[in-house]
CSV table of C-alpha atoms and ligand atoms in Angstrom, one decimal:
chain,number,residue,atom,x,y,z
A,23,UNK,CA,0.0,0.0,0.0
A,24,UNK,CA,1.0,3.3,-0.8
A,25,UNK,CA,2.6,5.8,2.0
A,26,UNK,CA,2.4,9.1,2.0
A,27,UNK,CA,4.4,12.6,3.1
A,28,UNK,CA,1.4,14.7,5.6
A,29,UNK,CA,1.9,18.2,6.4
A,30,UNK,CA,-0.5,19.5,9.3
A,31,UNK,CA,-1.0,23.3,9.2
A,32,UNK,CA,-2.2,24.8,12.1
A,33,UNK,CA,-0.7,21.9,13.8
A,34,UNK,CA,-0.3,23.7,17.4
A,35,UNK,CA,-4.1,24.5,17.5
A,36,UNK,CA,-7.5,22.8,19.2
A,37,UNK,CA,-7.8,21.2,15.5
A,38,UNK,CA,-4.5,20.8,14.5
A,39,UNK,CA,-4.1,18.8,17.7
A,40,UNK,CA,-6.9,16.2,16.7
A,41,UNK,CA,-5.9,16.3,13.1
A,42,UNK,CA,-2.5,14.7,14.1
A,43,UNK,CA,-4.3,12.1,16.8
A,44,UNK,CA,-6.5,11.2,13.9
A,45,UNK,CA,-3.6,10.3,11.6
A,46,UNK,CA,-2.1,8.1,13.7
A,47,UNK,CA,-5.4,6.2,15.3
A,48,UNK,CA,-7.5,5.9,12.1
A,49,UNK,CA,-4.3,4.4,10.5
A,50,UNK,CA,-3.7,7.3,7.5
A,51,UNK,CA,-1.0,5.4,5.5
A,52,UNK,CA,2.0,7.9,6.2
A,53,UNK,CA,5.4,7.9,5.3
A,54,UNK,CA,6.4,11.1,7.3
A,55,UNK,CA,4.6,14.0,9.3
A,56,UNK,CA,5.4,17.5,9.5
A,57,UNK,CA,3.9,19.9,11.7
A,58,UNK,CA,3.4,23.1,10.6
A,59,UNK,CA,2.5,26.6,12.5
A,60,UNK,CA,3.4,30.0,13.2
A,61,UNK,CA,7.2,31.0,13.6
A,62,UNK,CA,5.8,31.7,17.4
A,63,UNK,CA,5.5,27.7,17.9
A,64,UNK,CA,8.7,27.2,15.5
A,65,UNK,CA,10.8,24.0,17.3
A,66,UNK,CA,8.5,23.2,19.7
A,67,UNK,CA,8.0,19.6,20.5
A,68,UNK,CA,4.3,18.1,20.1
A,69,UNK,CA,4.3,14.3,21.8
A,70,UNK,CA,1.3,11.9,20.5
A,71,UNK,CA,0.9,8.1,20.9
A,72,UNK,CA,4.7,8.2,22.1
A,73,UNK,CA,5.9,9.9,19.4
A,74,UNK,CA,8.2,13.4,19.7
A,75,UNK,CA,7.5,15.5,16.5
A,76,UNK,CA,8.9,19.0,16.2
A,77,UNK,CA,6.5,22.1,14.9
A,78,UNK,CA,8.0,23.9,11.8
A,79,UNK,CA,7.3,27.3,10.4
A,80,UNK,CA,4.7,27.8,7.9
A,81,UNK,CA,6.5,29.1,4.6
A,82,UNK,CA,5.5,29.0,0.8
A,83,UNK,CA,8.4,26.1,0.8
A,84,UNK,CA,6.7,24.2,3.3
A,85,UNK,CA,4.9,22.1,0.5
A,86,UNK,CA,8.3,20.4,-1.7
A,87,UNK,CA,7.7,16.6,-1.3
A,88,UNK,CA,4.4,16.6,0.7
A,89,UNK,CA,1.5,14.7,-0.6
A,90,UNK,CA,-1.4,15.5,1.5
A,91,UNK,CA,-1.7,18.4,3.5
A,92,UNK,CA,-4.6,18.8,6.0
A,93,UNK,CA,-4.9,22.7,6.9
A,94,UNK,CA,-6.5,24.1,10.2
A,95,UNK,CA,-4.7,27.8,10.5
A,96,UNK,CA,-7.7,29.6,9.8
A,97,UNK,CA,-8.8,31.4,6.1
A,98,UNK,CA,-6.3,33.6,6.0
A,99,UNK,CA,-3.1,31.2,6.3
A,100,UNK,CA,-4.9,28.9,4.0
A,101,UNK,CA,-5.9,31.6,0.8
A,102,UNK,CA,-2.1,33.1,1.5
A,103,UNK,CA,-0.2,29.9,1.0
A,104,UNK,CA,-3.0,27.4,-0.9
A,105,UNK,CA,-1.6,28.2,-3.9
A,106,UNK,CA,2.1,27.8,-3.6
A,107,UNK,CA,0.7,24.3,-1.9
A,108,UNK,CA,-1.4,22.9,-4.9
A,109,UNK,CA,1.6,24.2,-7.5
A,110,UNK,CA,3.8,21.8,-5.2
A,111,UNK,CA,1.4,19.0,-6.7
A,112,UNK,CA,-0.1,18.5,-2.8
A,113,UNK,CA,-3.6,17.8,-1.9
A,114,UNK,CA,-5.0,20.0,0.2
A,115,UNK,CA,-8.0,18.9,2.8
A,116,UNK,CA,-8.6,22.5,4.2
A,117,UNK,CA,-10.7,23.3,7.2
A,118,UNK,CA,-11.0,27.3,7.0
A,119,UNK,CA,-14.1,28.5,5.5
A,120,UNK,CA,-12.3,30.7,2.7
A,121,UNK,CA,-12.8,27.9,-0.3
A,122,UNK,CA,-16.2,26.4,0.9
A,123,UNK,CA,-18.5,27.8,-1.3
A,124,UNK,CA,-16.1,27.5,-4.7
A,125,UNK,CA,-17.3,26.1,-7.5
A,126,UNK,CA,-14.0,24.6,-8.3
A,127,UNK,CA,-13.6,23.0,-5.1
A,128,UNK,CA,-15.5,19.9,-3.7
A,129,UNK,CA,-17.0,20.4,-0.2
A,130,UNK,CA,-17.4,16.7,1.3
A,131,UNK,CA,-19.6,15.0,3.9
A,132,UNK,CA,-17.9,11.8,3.5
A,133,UNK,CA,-20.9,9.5,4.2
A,134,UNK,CA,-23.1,12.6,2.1
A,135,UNK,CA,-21.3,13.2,-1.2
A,136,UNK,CA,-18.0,11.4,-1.5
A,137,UNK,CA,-18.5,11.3,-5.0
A,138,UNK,CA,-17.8,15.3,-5.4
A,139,UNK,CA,-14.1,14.5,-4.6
A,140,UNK,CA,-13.4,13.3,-8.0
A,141,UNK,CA,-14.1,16.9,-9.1
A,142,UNK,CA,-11.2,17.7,-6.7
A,143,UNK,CA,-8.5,20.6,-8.5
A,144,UNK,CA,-6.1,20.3,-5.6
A,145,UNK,CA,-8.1,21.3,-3.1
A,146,UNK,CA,-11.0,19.8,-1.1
A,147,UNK,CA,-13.2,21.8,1.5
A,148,UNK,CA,-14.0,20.4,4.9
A,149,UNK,CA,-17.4,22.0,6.0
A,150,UNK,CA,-18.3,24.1,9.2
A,151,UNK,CA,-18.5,21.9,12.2
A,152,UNK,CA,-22.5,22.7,13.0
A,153,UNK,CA,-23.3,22.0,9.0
A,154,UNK,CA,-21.1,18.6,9.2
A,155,UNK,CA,-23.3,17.0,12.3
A,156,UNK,CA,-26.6,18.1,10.7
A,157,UNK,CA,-25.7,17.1,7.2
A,158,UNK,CA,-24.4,13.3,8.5
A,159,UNK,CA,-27.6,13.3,11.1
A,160,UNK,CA,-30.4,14.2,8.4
A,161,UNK,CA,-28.9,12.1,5.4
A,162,UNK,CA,-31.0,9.1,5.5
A,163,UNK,CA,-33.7,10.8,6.1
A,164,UNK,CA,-33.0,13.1,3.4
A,165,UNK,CA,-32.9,9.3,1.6
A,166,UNK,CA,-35.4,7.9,2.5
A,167,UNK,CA,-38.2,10.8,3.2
A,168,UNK,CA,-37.1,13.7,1.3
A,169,UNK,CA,-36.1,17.2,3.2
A,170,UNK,CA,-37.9,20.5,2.3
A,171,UNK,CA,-36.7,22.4,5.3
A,172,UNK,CA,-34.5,22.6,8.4
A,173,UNK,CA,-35.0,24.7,11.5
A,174,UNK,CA,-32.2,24.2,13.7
A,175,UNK,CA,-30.6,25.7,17.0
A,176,UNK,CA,-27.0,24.7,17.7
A,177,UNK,CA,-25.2,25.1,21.2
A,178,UNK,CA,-21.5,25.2,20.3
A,179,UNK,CA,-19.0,25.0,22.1
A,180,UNK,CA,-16.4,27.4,23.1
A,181,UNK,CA,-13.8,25.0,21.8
A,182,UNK,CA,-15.2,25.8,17.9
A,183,UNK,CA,-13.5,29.0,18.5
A,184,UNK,CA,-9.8,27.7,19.2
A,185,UNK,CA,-7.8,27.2,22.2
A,186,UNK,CA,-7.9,31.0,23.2
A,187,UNK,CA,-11.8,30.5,23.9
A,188,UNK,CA,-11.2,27.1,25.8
A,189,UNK,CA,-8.8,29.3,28.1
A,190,UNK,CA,-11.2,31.9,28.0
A,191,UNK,CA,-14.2,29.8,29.9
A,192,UNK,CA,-11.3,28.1,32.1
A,193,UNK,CA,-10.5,31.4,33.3
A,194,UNK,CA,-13.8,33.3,32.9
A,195,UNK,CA,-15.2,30.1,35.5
A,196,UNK,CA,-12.5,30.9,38.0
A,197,UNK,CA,-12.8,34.5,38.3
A,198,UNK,CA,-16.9,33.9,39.2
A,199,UNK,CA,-16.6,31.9,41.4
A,200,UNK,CA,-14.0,34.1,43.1
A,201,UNK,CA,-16.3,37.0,43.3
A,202,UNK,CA,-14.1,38.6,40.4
A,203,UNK,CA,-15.7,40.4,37.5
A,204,UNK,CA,-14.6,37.5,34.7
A,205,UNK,CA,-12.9,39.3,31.9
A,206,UNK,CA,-14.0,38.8,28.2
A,207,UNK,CA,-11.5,38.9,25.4
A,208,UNK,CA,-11.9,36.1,22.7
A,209,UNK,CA,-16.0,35.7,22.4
A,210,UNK,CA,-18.4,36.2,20.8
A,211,UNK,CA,-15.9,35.1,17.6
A,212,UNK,CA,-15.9,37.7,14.6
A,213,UNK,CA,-16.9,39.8,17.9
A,214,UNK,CA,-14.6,42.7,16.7
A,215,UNK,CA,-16.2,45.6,18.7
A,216,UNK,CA,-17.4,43.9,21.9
A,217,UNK,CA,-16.7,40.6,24.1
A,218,UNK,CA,-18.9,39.3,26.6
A,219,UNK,CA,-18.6,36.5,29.0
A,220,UNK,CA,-19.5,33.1,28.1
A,221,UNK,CA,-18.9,31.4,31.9
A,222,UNK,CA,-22.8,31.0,33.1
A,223,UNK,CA,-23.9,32.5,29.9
A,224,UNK,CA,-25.2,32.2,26.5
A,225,UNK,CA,-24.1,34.7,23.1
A,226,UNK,CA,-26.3,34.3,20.6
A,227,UNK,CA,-23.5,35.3,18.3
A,228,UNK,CA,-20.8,32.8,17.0
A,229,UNK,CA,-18.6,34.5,13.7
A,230,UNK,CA,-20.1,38.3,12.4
A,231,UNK,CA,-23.3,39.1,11.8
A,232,UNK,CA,-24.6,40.1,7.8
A,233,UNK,CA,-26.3,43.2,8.5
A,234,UNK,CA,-28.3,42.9,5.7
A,235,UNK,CA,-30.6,39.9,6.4
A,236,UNK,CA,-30.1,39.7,10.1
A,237,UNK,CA,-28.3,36.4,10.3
A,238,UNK,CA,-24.9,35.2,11.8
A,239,UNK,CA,-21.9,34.2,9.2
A,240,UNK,CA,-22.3,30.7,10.9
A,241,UNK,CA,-25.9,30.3,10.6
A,242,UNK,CA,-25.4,31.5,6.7
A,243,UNK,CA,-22.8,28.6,6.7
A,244,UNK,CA,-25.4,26.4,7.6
A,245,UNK,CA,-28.3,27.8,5.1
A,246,UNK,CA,-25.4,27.9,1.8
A,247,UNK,CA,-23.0,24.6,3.0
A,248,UNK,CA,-25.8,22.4,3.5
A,249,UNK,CA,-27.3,22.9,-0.2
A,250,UNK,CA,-23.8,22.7,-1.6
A,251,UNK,CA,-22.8,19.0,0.2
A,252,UNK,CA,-26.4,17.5,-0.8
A,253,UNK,CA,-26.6,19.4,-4.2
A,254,UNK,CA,-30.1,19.6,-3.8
A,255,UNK,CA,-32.5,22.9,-2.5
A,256,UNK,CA,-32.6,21.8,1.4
A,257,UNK,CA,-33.8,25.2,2.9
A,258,UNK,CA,-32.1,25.8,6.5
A,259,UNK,CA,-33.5,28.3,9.4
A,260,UNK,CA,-30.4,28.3,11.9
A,261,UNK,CA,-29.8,30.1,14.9
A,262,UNK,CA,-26.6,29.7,16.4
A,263,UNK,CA,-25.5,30.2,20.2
A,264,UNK,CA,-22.5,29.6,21.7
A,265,UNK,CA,-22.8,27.5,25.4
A,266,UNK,CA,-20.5,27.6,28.3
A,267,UNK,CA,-19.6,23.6,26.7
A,268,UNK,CA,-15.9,22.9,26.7
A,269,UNK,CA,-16.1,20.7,24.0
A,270,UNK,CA,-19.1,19.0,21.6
A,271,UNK,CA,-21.8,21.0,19.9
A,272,UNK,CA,-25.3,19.7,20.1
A,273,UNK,CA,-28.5,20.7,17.8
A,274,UNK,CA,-32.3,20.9,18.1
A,275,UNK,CA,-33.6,20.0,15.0
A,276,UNK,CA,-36.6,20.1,13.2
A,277,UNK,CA,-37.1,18.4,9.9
A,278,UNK,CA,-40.1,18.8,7.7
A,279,UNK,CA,-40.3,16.2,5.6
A,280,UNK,CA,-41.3,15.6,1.9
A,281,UNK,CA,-43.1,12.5,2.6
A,282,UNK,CA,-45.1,11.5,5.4
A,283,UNK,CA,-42.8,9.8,8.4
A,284,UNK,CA,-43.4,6.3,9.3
A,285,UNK,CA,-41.9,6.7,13.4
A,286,UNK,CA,-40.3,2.8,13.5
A,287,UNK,CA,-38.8,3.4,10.0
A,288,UNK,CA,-37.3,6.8,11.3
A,289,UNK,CA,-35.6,4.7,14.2
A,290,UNK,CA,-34.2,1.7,11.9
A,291,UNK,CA,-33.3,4.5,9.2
A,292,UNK,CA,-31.0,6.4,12.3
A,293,UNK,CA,-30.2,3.5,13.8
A,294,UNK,CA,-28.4,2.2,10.6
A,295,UNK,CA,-27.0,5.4,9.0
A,296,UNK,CA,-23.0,5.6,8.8
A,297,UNK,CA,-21.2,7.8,11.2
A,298,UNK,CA,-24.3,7.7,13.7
A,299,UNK,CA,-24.6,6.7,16.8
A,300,UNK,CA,-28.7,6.3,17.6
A,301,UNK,CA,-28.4,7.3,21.4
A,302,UNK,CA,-32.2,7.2,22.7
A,303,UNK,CA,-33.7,5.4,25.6
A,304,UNK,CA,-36.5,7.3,26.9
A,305,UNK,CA,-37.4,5.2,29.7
A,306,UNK,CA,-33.8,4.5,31.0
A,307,UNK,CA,-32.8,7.9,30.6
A,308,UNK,CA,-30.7,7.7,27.7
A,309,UNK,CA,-29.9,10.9,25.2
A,310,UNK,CA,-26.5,11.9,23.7
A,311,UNK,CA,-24.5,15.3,25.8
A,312,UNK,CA,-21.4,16.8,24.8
A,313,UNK,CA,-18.8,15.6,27.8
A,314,UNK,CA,-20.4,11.5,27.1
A,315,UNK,CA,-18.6,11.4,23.7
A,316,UNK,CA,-15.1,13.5,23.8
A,317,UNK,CA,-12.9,12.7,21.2
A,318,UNK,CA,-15.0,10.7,19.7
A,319,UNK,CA,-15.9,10.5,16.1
A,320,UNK,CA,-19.2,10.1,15.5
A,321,UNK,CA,-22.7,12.0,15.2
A,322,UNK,CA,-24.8,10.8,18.4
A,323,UNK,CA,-28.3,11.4,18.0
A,324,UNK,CA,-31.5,11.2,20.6
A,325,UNK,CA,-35.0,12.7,22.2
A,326,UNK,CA,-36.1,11.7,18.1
A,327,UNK,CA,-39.8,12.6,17.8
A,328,UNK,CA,-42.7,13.1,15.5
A,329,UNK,CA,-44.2,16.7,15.8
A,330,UNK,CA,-47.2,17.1,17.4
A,331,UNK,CA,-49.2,18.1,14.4
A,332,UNK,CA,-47.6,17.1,11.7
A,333,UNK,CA,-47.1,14.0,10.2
A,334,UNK,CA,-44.1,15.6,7.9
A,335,UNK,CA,-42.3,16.8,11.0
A,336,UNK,CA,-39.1,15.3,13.1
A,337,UNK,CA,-37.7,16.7,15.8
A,338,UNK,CA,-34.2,15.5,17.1
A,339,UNK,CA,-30.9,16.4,19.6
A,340,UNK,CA,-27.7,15.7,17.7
A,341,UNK,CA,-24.1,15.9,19.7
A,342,UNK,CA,-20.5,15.4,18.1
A,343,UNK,CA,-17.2,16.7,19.5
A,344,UNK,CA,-16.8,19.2,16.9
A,345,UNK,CA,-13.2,18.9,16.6
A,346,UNK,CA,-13.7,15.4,15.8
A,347,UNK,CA,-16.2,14.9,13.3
A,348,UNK,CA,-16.5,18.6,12.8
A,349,UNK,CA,-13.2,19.1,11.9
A,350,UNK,CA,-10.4,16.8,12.2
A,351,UNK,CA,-11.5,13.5,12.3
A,352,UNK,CA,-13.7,14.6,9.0
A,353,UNK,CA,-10.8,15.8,7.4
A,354,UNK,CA,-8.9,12.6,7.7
A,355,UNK,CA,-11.5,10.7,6.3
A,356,UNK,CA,-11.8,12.6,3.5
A,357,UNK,CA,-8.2,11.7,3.0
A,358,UNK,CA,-9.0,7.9,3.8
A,359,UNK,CA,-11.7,8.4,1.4
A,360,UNK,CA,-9.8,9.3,-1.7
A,361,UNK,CA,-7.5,6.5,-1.2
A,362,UNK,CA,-10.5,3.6,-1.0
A,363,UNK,CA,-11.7,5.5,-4.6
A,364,UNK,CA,-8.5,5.8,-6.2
A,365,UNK,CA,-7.6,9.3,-6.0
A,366,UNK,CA,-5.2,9.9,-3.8
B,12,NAP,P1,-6.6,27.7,17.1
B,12,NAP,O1,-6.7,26.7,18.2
B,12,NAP,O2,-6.6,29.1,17.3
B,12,NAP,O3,-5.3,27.3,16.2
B,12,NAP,C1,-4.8,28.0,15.2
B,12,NAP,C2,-3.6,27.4,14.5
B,12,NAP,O4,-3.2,28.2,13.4
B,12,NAP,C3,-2.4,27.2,15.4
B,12,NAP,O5,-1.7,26.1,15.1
B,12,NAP,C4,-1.6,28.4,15.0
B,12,NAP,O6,-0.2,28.3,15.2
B,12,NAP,C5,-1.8,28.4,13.5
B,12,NAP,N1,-1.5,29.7,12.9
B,12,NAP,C6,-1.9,31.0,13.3
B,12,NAP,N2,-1.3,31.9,12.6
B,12,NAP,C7,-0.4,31.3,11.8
B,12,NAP,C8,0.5,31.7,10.8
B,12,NAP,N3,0.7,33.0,10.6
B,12,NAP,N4,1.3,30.8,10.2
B,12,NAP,C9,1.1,29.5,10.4
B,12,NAP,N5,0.2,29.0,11.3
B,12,NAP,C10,-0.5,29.9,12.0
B,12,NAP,O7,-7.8,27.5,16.0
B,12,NAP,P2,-8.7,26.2,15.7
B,12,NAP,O8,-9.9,26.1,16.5
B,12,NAP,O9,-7.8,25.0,15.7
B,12,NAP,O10,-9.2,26.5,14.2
B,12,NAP,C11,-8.4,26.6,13.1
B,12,NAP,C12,-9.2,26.7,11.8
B,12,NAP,O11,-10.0,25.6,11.7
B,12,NAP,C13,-10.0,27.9,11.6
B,12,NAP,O12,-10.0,28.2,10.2
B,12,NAP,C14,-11.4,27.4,12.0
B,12,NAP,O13,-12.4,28.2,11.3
B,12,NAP,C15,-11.4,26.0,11.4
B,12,NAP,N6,-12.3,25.2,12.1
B,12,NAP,C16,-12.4,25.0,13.4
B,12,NAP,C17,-13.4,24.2,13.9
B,12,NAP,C18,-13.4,24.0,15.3
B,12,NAP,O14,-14.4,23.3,15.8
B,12,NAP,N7,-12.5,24.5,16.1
B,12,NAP,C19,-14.2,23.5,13.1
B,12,NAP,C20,-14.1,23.6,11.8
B,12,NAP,C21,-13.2,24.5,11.3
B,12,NAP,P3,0.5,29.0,16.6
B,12,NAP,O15,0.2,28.1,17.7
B,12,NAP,O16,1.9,28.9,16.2
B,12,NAP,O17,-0.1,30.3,16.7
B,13,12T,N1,-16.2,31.2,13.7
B,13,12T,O1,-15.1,26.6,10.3
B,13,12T,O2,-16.3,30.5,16.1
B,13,12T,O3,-16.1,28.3,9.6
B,13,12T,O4,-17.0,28.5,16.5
B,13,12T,C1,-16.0,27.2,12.8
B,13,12T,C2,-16.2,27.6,14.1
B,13,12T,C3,-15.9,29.5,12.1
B,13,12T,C4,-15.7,27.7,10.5
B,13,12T,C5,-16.5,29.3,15.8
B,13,12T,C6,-16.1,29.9,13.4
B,13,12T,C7,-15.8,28.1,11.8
B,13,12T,C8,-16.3,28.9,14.4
């Protein structure tokens, strides 16, 4: 089987992190790994599974000899050097949200639309975390009942905005329950002209807000993404808050259906769709939450029921650790991916 050369970019950061535990445990054939970030983290030694690997600084000759690059530095890092990476002949898996909508460049759910990847130009989009759980939860439903339209709330958390916002709660938590004022510096992200606290809070703000129609840039992610990765016109209502959650997003959702649900088909459709976990045990008290399934991989959905008046309605709670199947762990089975279809 074929090895390859990896570069990580953003390899210091909350995704960066998982991207490189991802490698290793879901067996990515690798020849070498290099760990690329800022000249800040430049030498600096990252251990994982026993392993010593040293961070390198990101440059536009980073890319000479690497194969597959998976990219978490954020949108800027990725439209500044994407270029000199996909002249190097690498494939890029990138994470930011600066390609998503191209035309040119596939935007993969892997259990969704892994057929989009043979479209690939040298770069492949990984979705936003929130549209990546609702797109792997609804797809058999989408299947087998047809979707005309989404409302969903997310609860994301602070994790989704790096590892400044998982310090942020840390020490945002301490400071309240010392009587001190916490201080707020990293949320709401895209926040540029005020913070606010997100210990014993909600913001019902995650990324900038379009001033035009009154949505957030994440729940716009949602509404655009999740017609691109099914192909089809899925309409989305999202509203999108972030939760005092460490790690793990979860998601009210509300599905109205083209056909009319049939309840135990729902349950054996959920309960045998790839990458989720059916998580839902009523009378023992069972329903997926964020801190039950850290670093783990999968979609974990629960509380699934009909609407009350409608017999085209579904309402279920969906949790993933975000960095996993949101972000990292996606990525690398994209890669995986490519390799079972011959394109990598
Ligand atoms: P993070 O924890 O803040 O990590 C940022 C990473 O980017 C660090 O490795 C950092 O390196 C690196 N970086 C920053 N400036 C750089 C530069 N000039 N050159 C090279 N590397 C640089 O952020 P994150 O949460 O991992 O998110 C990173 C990206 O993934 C963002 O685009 C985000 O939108 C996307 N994403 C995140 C999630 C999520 O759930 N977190 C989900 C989907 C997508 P240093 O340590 O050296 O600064
Ligand atoms: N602003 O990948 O703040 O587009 O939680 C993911 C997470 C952007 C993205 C966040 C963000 C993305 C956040």
């Amino acid at each position: 089987m074929k090895k390859y050369n990896v570069a990580i970019v953003g390899a210091t950061g909350a995704v960066g992190s998982e991207m490189l535990r991802c490698v290793l445990e879901f067996n990515f054939p690798y020849e070498s790994i290099k760990l690329l970030a800022s000249a800040r983290s430049a030498g600096k030694t990252i251990s994982q599974n026993g392993i010593d690997f040293v961070v390198e600084e990101l440059t536009a000759d980073s890319f000479e000899g690497i194969d597959v690059a998976f990219w978490s530095a954020g949108g800027s890092i990725s439209e500044k050097y994407m270029d000199a990476a996909v002249k190097a002949g690498c494939v890029n898996i990138d994470n930011s949200s600066h390609f998503r909508m191209d035309p040119n460049v596939p935007l993969v759910v892997p259990e969704v639309n892994s057929e989009a990847l043979r479209d690939h130009k040298g770069i492949i989009a990984n979705p936003n975390c929130t549209t990546i759980m609702m797109c792997s939860a609804v797809n058999r439903i989408e299947e087998v009942f047809g979707i005309e339209k989404i409302t969903v709330s997310t609860y994301q958390a602070v994790s989704g905005a790096g590892v400044a916002a998982m310090d942020e709660l840390y020490a945002q938590s301490r400071d309240v329950l010392d009587g001190k004022e916490p201080i707020a510096k990293v949320l709401p992200s895209g926040g540029d002209k005020k913070h606010y606290p997100i210990a014993f809070n909600c913001i019902p703000q995650v990324d900038v807000f379009n001033l035009e129609n009154g949505y957030s840039k994440e729940e716009m992610k949602m509404v655009n993404e999740t017609k691109k990765i099914f192909g089809k016109d899925i309409k989305v209502n999202a509203t999108c808050v972030r939760v005092p959650v460490l790690r793990g997003h979860s998601e009210s959702i509300h599905i109205q259906t083209k056909k009319p649900l049939d309840m135990p088909l729902v349950f054996e459709v959920l309960a045998n769709s790839t990458g989720v976990h059916l998580y839902d045990d009523l009378a023992n008290q069972i329903y997926p939450m964020p801190t039950a399934f850290i670093g783990d991989e999968m979609v974990h959905v629960g509380r699934v029921r009909q609407d009350l008046f409608s017999d085209h309605g579904l309402n279920m709670w969906a949790v993933s650790d975000q960095l996993m199947k949101g972000a990292a762990y996606n990525s690398i089975d994209i890669g995986l991916k490519m390799i079972e279809m011959g394109i990598l």
